[in-house]
XYZ file of N, CA and C in Angstrom:
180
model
N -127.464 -68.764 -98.455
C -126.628 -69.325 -97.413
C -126.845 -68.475 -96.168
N -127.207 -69.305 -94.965
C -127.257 -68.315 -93.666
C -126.327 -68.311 -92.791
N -127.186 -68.456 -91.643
C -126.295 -68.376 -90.357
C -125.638 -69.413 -90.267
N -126.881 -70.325 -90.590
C -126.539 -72.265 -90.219
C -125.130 -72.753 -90.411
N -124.696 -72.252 -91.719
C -123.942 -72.558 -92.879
C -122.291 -72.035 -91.802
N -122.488 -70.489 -91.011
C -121.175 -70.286 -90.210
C -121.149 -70.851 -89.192
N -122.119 -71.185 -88.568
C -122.092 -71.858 -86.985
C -121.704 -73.396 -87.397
N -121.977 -73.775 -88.577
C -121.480 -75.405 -89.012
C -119.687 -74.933 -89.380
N -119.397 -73.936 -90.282
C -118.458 -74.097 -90.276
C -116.899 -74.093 -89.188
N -117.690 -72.947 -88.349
C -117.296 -72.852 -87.018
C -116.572 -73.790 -86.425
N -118.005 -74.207 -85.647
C -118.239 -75.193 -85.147
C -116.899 -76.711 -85.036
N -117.295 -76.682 -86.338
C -115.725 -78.103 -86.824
C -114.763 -77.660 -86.839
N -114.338 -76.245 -86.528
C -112.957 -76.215 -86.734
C -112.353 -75.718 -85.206
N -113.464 -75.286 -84.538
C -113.381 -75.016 -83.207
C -114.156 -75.926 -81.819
N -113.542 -75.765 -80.705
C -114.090 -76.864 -79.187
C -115.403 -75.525 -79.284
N -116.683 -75.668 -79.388
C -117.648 -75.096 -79.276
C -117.373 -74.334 -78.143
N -117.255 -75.047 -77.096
C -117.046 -74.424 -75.500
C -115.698 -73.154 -75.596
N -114.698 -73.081 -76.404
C -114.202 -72.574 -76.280
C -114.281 -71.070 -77.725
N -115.236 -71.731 -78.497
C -115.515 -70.116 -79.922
C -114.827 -68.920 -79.449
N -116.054 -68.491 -78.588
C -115.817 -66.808 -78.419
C -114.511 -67.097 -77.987
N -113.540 -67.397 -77.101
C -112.755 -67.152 -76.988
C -111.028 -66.975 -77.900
N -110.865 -68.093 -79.264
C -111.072 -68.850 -80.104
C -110.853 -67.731 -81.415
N -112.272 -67.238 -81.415
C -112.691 -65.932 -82.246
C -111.599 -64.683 -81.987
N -111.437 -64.214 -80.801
C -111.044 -62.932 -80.394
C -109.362 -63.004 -79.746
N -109.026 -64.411 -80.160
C -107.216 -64.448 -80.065
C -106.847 -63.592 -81.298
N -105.744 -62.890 -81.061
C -105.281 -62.450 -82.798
C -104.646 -63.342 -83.153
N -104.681 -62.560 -84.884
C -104.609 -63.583 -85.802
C -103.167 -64.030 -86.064
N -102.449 -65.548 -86.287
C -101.700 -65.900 -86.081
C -101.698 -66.092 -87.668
N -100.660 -66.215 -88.830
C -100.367 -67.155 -89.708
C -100.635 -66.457 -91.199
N -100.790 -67.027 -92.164
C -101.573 -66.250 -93.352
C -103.476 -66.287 -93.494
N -103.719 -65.645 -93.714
C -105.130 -65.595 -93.792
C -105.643 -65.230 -94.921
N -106.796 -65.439 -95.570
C -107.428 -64.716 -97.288
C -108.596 -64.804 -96.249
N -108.957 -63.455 -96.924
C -110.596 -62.854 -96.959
C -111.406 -63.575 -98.393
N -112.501 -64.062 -97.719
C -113.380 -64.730 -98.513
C -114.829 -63.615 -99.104
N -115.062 -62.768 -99.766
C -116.294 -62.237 -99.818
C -117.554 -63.340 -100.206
N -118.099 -63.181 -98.840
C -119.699 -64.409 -99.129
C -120.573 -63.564 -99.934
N -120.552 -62.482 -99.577
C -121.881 -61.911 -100.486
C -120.944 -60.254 -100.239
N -121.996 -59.233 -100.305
C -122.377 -57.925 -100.624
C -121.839 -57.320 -99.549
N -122.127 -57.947 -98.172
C -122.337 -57.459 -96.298
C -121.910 -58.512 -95.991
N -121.003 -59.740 -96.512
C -120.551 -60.843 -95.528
C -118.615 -61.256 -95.759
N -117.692 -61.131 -95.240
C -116.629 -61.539 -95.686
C -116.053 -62.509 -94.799
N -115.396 -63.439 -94.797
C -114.669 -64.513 -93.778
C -113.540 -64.753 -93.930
N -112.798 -64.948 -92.688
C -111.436 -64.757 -92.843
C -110.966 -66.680 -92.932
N -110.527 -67.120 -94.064
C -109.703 -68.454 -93.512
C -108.545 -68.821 -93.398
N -107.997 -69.916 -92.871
C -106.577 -69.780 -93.256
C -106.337 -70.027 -94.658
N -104.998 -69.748 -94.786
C -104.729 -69.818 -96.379
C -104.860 -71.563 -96.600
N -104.086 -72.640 -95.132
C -104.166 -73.912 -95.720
C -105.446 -74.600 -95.203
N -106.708 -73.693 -94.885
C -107.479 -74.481 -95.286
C -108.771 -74.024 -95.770
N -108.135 -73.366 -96.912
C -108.765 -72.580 -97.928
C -109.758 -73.244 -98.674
N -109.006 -74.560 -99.072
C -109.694 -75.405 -100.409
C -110.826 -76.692 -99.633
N -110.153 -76.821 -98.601
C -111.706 -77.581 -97.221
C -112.626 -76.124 -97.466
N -112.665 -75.363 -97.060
C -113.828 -74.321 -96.878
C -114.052 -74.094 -98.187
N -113.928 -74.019 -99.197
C -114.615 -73.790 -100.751
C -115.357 -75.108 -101.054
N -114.825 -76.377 -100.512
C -115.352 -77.707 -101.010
C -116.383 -77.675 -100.044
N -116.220 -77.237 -98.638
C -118.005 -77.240 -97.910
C -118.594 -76.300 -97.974
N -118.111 -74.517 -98.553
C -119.243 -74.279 -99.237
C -120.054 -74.635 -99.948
N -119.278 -75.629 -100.916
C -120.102 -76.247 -102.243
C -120.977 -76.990 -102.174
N -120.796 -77.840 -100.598
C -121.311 -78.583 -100.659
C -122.682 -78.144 -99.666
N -122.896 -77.251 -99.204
C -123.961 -76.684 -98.124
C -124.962 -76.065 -99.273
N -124.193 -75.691 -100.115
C -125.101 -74.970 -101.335
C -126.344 -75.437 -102.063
């Protein structure tokens, strides 16, 4: 899984034009840390935890 895979997930959940900005608000709400691998972790929200496990699965 690469880059592709965060800039897609990104992407849909954010106005592209607005990411970086988006990215670097603090964090509002509950959040779980996802470990992708070894060197990769992602933060999601807790309610939309089970969307981001079902399009990991499905990018896989």
């Amino acid at each position: 899984m690469g880059i592709n895979f965060w800039r897609f997930w990104y992407l849909r959940h954010f106005d592209s034009k607005k990411l970086y900005a988006e990215l670097a608000k603090p964090v509002e709400g509950e959040y779980v840390v996802v470990r992708d691998s070894a060197t990769m972790s992602t933060r999601v929200r807790r309610d939309q935890l089970e969307e981001y496990i079902r399009c990991m699965g499905e990018r896989r």
